PDB file of C-alpha atoms in Angstrom:
ATOM      1  CA  MET A1014     169.594 -59.910 -67.147  1.00 45.00           C
ATOM      2  CA  ALA A1015     169.750 -57.789 -70.292  1.00 49.00           C
ATOM      3  CA  ARG A1016     172.347 -55.039 -70.443  1.00 49.00           C
ATOM      4  CA  ASP A1017     171.854 -51.616 -71.945  1.00 53.00           C
ATOM      5  CA  ALA A1018     174.015 -50.368 -74.860  1.00 57.00           C
ATOM      6  CA  ARG A1019     176.721 -49.060 -72.494  1.00 58.00           C
ATOM      7  CA  GLY A1020     177.083 -52.384 -70.702  1.00 57.00           C
ATOM      8  CA  GLY A1021     175.428 -51.079 -67.545  1.00 57.00           C
ATOM      9  CA  ARG A1022     172.400 -52.327 -65.685  1.00 58.00           C
ATOM     10  CA  GLY A1023     169.520 -53.786 -67.555  1.00 57.00           C
ATOM     11  CA  ALA A1024     167.259 -51.207 -69.121  1.00 65.00           C
ATOM     12  CA  ARG A1025     164.068 -50.770 -67.130  1.00 72.00           C
ATOM     13  CA  PRO A1026     160.770 -50.428 -68.934  1.00 82.00           C
ATOM     14  CA  ARG A1027     159.477 -46.884 -69.148  1.00 84.00           C
ATOM     15  CA  PRO A1028     156.682 -45.929 -66.761  1.00 90.00           C
ATOM     16  CA  ARG A1029     153.257 -45.798 -68.386  1.00 92.00           C
ATOM     17  CA  VAL A1030     153.023 -42.025 -67.998  1.00 93.00           C
ATOM     18  CA  GLN A1031     156.149 -41.623 -70.146  1.00 94.00           C
ATOM     19  CA  LEU A1032     154.803 -43.991 -72.795  1.00 95.00           C
ATOM     20  CA  ALA A1033     151.509 -42.104 -72.851  1.00 95.00           C
ATOM     21  CA  ALA A1034     153.339 -38.787 -73.227  1.00 96.00           C
ATOM     22  CA  LEU A1035     155.396 -40.207 -76.106  1.00 97.00           C
ATOM     23  CA  VAL A1036     152.275 -41.467 -77.875  1.00 96.00           C
ATOM     24  CA  VAL A1037     150.429 -38.156 -77.413  1.00 97.00           C
ATOM     25  CA  ALA A1038     153.483 -36.195 -78.595  1.00 97.00           C
ATOM     26  CA  GLY A1039     153.753 -38.465 -81.638  1.00 97.00           C
ATOM     27  CA  VAL A1040     150.104 -37.897 -82.482  1.00 96.00           C
ATOM     28  CA  PHE A1041     150.591 -34.122 -82.294  1.00 95.00           C
ATOM     29  CA  LEU A1042     153.596 -34.361 -84.617  1.00 97.00           C
ATOM     30  CA  LEU A1043     151.610 -36.525 -87.040  1.00 96.00           C
ATOM     31  CA  ILE A1044     148.661 -34.117 -87.015  1.00 94.00           C
ATOM     32  CA  GLY A1045     150.993 -31.161 -87.543  1.00 94.00           C
ATOM     33  CA  VAL A1046     152.558 -32.819 -90.583  1.00 96.00           C
ATOM     34  CA  LEU A1047     149.229 -34.028 -91.988  1.00 95.00           C
ATOM     35  CA  GLY A1048     147.915 -30.463 -91.829  1.00 92.00           C
ATOM     36  CA  PHE A1049     150.390 -29.564 -94.576  1.00 94.00           C
ATOM     37  CA  ILE A1050     149.476 -32.414 -96.935  1.00 93.00           C
ATOM     38  CA  PRO A1051     146.977 -31.619 -99.706  1.00 94.00           C
ATOM     39  CA  GLY A1052     144.205 -34.187 -99.901  1.00 92.00           C
ATOM     40  CA  ILE A1053     144.412 -35.044 -96.215  1.00 94.00           C
ATOM     41  CA  THR A1054     143.772 -31.366 -95.645  1.00 92.00           C
ATOM     42  CA  THR A1055     140.774 -30.450 -97.793  1.00 91.00           C
ATOM     43  CA  ASP A1056     140.592 -27.060 -99.511  1.00 89.00           C
ATOM     44  CA  TYR A1057     144.371 -26.871 -99.138  1.00 87.00           C
ATOM     45  CA  GLY A1058     144.498 -23.874-101.477  1.00 84.00           C
ATOM     46  CA  GLU A1059     142.531 -21.935 -98.864  1.00 86.00           C
ATOM     47  CA  LEU A1060     145.123 -22.579 -96.119  1.00 86.00           C
ATOM     48  CA  ARG A1061     146.110 -19.240 -94.551  1.00 86.00           C
ATOM     49  CA  PHE A1062     148.866 -18.374 -92.102  1.00 86.00           C
ATOM     50  CA  ALA A1063     146.529 -17.550 -89.221  1.00 79.00           C
ATOM     51  CA  GLY A1064     143.006 -16.470 -88.451  1.00 72.00           C
ATOM     52  CA  HIS A1065     139.517 -17.616 -89.127  1.00 72.00           C
ATOM     53  CA  HIS A1066     139.776 -16.944 -92.859  1.00 76.00           C
ATOM     54  CA  SER A1067     141.628 -20.216 -93.399  1.00 80.00           C
ATOM     55  CA  GLU A1068     139.084 -22.525 -94.987  1.00 83.00           C
ATOM     56  CA  ALA A1069     141.351 -25.588 -95.025  1.00 87.00           C
ATOM     57  CA  ASP A1070     140.087 -28.568 -93.003  1.00 86.00           C
ATOM     58  CA  LEU A1071     142.215 -31.428 -91.726  1.00 90.00           C
ATOM     59  CA  LEU A1072     140.457 -34.659 -92.680  1.00 91.00           C
ATOM     60  CA  GLY A1073     137.591 -32.466 -93.884  1.00 89.00           C
ATOM     61  CA  LEU A1074     136.564 -31.866 -90.254  1.00 89.00           C
ATOM     62  CA  PHE A1075     138.973 -29.653 -88.321  1.00 88.00           C
ATOM     63  CA  GLN A1076     139.698 -26.108 -89.463  1.00 86.00           C
ATOM     64  CA  VAL A1077     143.462 -25.499 -89.621  1.00 89.00           C
ATOM     65  CA  SER A1078     145.926 -22.799 -90.583  1.00 88.00           C
ATOM     66  CA  ILE A1079     149.684 -22.752 -90.982  1.00 92.00           C
ATOM     67  CA  LEU A1080     150.004 -21.368 -87.445  1.00 90.00           C
ATOM     68  CA  HIS A1081     147.682 -24.092 -86.124  1.00 88.00           C
ATOM     69  CA  ASN A1082     149.819 -26.799 -87.772  1.00 92.00           C
ATOM     70  CA  VAL A1083     153.052 -25.260 -86.476  1.00 94.00           C
ATOM     71  CA  VAL A1084     151.585 -25.146 -82.946  1.00 91.00           C
ATOM     72  CA  HIS A1085     150.836 -28.884 -83.223  1.00 93.00           C
ATOM     73  CA  LEU A1086     154.421 -29.554 -84.341  1.00 96.00           C
ATOM     74  CA  ILE A1087     155.929 -27.476 -81.507  1.00 96.00           C
ATOM     75  CA  PHE A1088     153.608 -29.102 -78.967  1.00 93.00           C
ATOM     76  CA  GLY A1089     154.633 -32.547 -80.226  1.00 96.00           C
ATOM     77  CA  LEU A1090     158.348 -31.716 -80.068  1.00 97.00           C
ATOM     78  CA  ALA A1091     157.950 -30.347 -76.539  1.00 97.00           C
ATOM     79  CA  GLY A1092     156.173 -33.565 -75.586  1.00 96.00           C
ATOM     80  CA  LEU A1093     159.020 -35.694 -76.929  1.00 97.00           C
ATOM     81  CA  VAL A1094     161.540 -33.719 -74.899  1.00 97.00           C
ATOM     82  CA  LEU A1095     159.449 -33.712 -71.721  1.00 96.00           C
ATOM     83  CA  ALA A1096     158.601 -37.421 -71.989  1.00 96.00           C
ATOM     84  CA  ARG A1097     162.242 -38.259 -71.276  1.00 95.00           C
ATOM     85  CA  SER A1098     161.476 -38.060 -67.538  1.00 94.00           C
ATOM     86  CA  VAL A1099     158.519 -39.033 -65.380  1.00 93.00           C
ATOM     87  CA  ALA A1100     158.129 -35.495 -64.063  1.00 93.00           C
ATOM     88  CA  GLY A1101     158.341 -34.038 -67.571  1.00 95.00           C
ATOM     89  CA  ALA A1102     155.772 -36.507 -68.885  1.00 95.00           C
ATOM     90  CA  ARG A1103     153.432 -35.535 -66.042  1.00 95.00           C
ATOM     91  CA  VAL A1104     153.900 -31.857 -66.814  1.00 95.00           C
ATOM     92  CA  PHE A1105     153.369 -32.357 -70.544  1.00 96.00           C
ATOM     93  CA  LEU A1106     150.166 -34.337 -70.080  1.00 96.00           C
ATOM     94  CA  ALA A1107     148.652 -32.401 -67.183  1.00 95.00           C
ATOM     95  CA  ALA A1108     149.639 -28.900 -68.342  1.00 95.00           C
ATOM     96  CA  GLY A1109     148.857 -29.819 -71.953  1.00 95.00           C
ATOM     97  CA  GLY A1110     145.434 -31.022 -70.846  1.00 95.00           C
ATOM     98  CA  ALA A1111     144.850 -27.726 -69.070  1.00 95.00           C
ATOM     99  CA  ILE A1112     145.964 -25.824 -72.173  1.00 94.00           C
ATOM    100  CA  TYR A1113     143.556 -27.778 -74.354  1.00 93.00           C
ATOM    101  CA  LEU A1114     140.700 -27.153 -71.927  1.00 95.00           C
ATOM    102  CA  ALA A1115     141.561 -23.448 -72.159  1.00 94.00           C
ATOM    103  CA  LEU A1116     141.499 -23.755 -75.976  1.00 90.00           C
ATOM    104  CA  TRP A1117     138.066 -25.339 -75.702  1.00 92.00           C
ATOM    105  CA  LEU A1118     136.869 -22.343 -73.649  1.00 92.00           C
ATOM    106  CA  TYR A1119     138.554 -20.010 -76.151  1.00 88.00           C
ATOM    107  CA  GLY A1120     136.672 -21.691 -78.998  1.00 86.00           C
ATOM    108  CA  LEU A1121     133.361 -21.438 -77.158  1.00 87.00           C
ATOM    109  CA  ALA A1122     133.982 -17.775 -76.394  1.00 86.00           C
ATOM    110  CA  ILE A1123     134.946 -16.988 -79.999  1.00 81.00           C
ATOM    111  CA  GLU A1124     131.797 -18.691 -81.262  1.00 77.00           C
ATOM    112  CA  ALA A1125     129.607 -16.875 -78.718  1.00 78.00           C
ATOM    113  CA  ILE A1126     131.141 -13.417 -79.056  1.00 78.00           C
ATOM    114  CA  ASN A1127     132.218 -12.920 -82.674  1.00 70.00           C
ATOM    115  CA  PRO A1128     133.622 -15.713 -84.841  1.00 62.00           C
ATOM    116  CA  GLU A1129     134.616 -13.153 -87.485  1.00 64.00           C
ATOM    117  CA  GLY A1130     136.520 -10.946 -85.015  1.00 60.00           C
ATOM    118  CA  GLY A1131     140.235 -10.332 -84.768  1.00 59.00           C
ATOM    119  CA  ALA A1132     140.625 -12.489 -81.644  1.00 63.00           C
ATOM    120  CA  ASN A1133     140.101 -15.636 -83.715  1.00 66.00           C
ATOM    121  CA  ILE A1134     143.780 -16.153 -84.587  1.00 72.00           C
ATOM    122  CA  LEU A1135     143.627 -19.961 -84.402  1.00 73.00           C
ATOM    123  CA  PRO A1136     140.791 -21.113 -86.590  1.00 75.00           C
ATOM    124  CA  VAL A1137     138.343 -23.235 -84.648  1.00 76.00           C
ATOM    125  CA  ASN A1138     135.009 -24.760 -85.501  1.00 79.00           C
ATOM    126  CA  ASP A1139     132.580 -26.937 -83.530  1.00 85.00           C
ATOM    127  CA  ASN A1140     134.568 -30.081 -84.369  1.00 87.00           C
ATOM    128  CA  ASP A1141     137.757 -28.423 -83.078  1.00 86.00           C
ATOM    129  CA  ASN A1142     135.998 -27.397 -79.883  1.00 89.00           C
ATOM    130  CA  TRP A1143     134.802 -30.941 -79.132  1.00 92.00           C
ATOM    131  CA  LEU A1144     138.237 -32.338 -79.968  1.00 91.00           C
ATOM    132  CA  HIS A1145     139.909 -29.819 -77.634  1.00 90.00           C
ATOM    133  CA  LEU A1146     137.519 -30.808 -74.836  1.00 94.00           C
ATOM    134  CA  ALA A1147     138.288 -34.511 -75.315  1.00 95.00           C
ATOM    135  CA  LEU A1148     142.039 -33.865 -75.583  1.00 93.00           C
ATOM    136  CA  GLY A1149     142.008 -31.707 -72.482  1.00 94.00           C
ATOM    137  CA  PHE A1150     140.273 -34.267 -70.292  1.00 95.00           C
ATOM    138  CA  GLY A1151     142.155 -37.178 -71.861  1.00 95.00           C
ATOM    139  CA  MET A1152     145.584 -35.639 -71.346  1.00 95.00           C
ATOM    140  CA  LEU A1153     144.734 -34.567 -67.797  1.00 94.00           C
ATOM    141  CA  ALA A1154     143.522 -38.063 -66.979  1.00 92.00           C
ATOM    142  CA  LEU A1155     146.653 -39.656 -68.434  1.00 93.00           C
ATOM    143  CA  GLY A1156     148.963 -37.263 -66.613  1.00 91.00           C
ATOM    144  CA  LEU A1157     147.257 -37.602 -63.270  1.00 89.00           C
ATOM    145  CA  LEU A1158     146.138 -41.222 -63.224  1.00 89.00           C
ATOM    146  CA  LEU A1159     148.970 -43.079 -64.945  1.00 85.00           C
ATOM    147  CA  SER A1160     151.665 -41.543 -62.802  1.00 67.00           C
ATOM    148  CA  ASN A1161     150.334 -42.494 -59.372  1.00 62.00           C
ATOM    149  CA  GLN A1162     152.830 -45.369 -58.975  1.00 60.00           C
ATOM    150  CA  ALA A1163     155.797 -43.862 -60.794  1.00 51.00           C
ATOM    151  CA  GLY A1164     158.110 -41.968 -58.516  1.00 49.00           C
ATOM    152  CA  THR A1165     156.549 -43.004 -55.221  1.00 46.00           C
ATOM    153  CA  GLY A1166     158.778 -43.936 -52.362  1.00 45.00           C
ATOM    154  CA  GLY A1167     161.537 -41.483 -53.160  1.00 45.00           C
ATOM    155  CA  ARG A1168     162.715 -39.372 -56.049  1.00 51.00           C
ATOM    156  CA  LEU A1169     160.574 -38.860 -59.116  1.00 49.00           C
ATOM    157  CA  ASP A1170     163.488 -39.325 -61.485  1.00 52.00           C
ATOM    158  CA  SER A1171     167.174 -39.955 -61.474  1.00 53.00           C
ATOM    159  CA  PRO A1172     169.232 -36.983 -62.674  1.00 54.00           C
ATOM    160  CA  ALA A1173     170.269 -37.090 -66.321  1.00 55.00           C
ATOM    161  CA  ASP A1174     173.949 -37.389 -65.414  1.00 47.00           C
ATOM    162  CA  ARG A1175     173.357 -40.470 -63.247  1.00 46.00           C
ATOM    163  CA  HIS A1176     173.003 -43.482 -65.570  1.00 45.00           C
TER     164      HIS A1176
END
């Protein structure tokens, strides 16, 4: 049996929900970084701090701003921290999915009410709205469906001080 770095029990493989949370968090970090790279973000000179006046588009498709990119980075970092436990991974994926579904509704409302209004602090376009819908359902599905075996029959996680 393989031993971990401290000579203790063999390291167990991570539950799938934790792996999924790590992958999703990594993608958010990547997207946040890519949003600051000219060329990958088209019309980079038009990148604004916040609001709908930012004309920069990640991959030429998704309207972004500095605030939008920073939110992706923070979301990714939070996901990395939360993915350290099964319960945290569940929270990150399920709550993150709910947040992205709310962002989808926000984008629809902004488009329906007044896309040029002051409430449009995170620039969104139709592509962003569809992506937020897919992310919302995808993250919810991962958080709820992948974790049905992890943590059953007792505690969800072992405390951090018990290794």
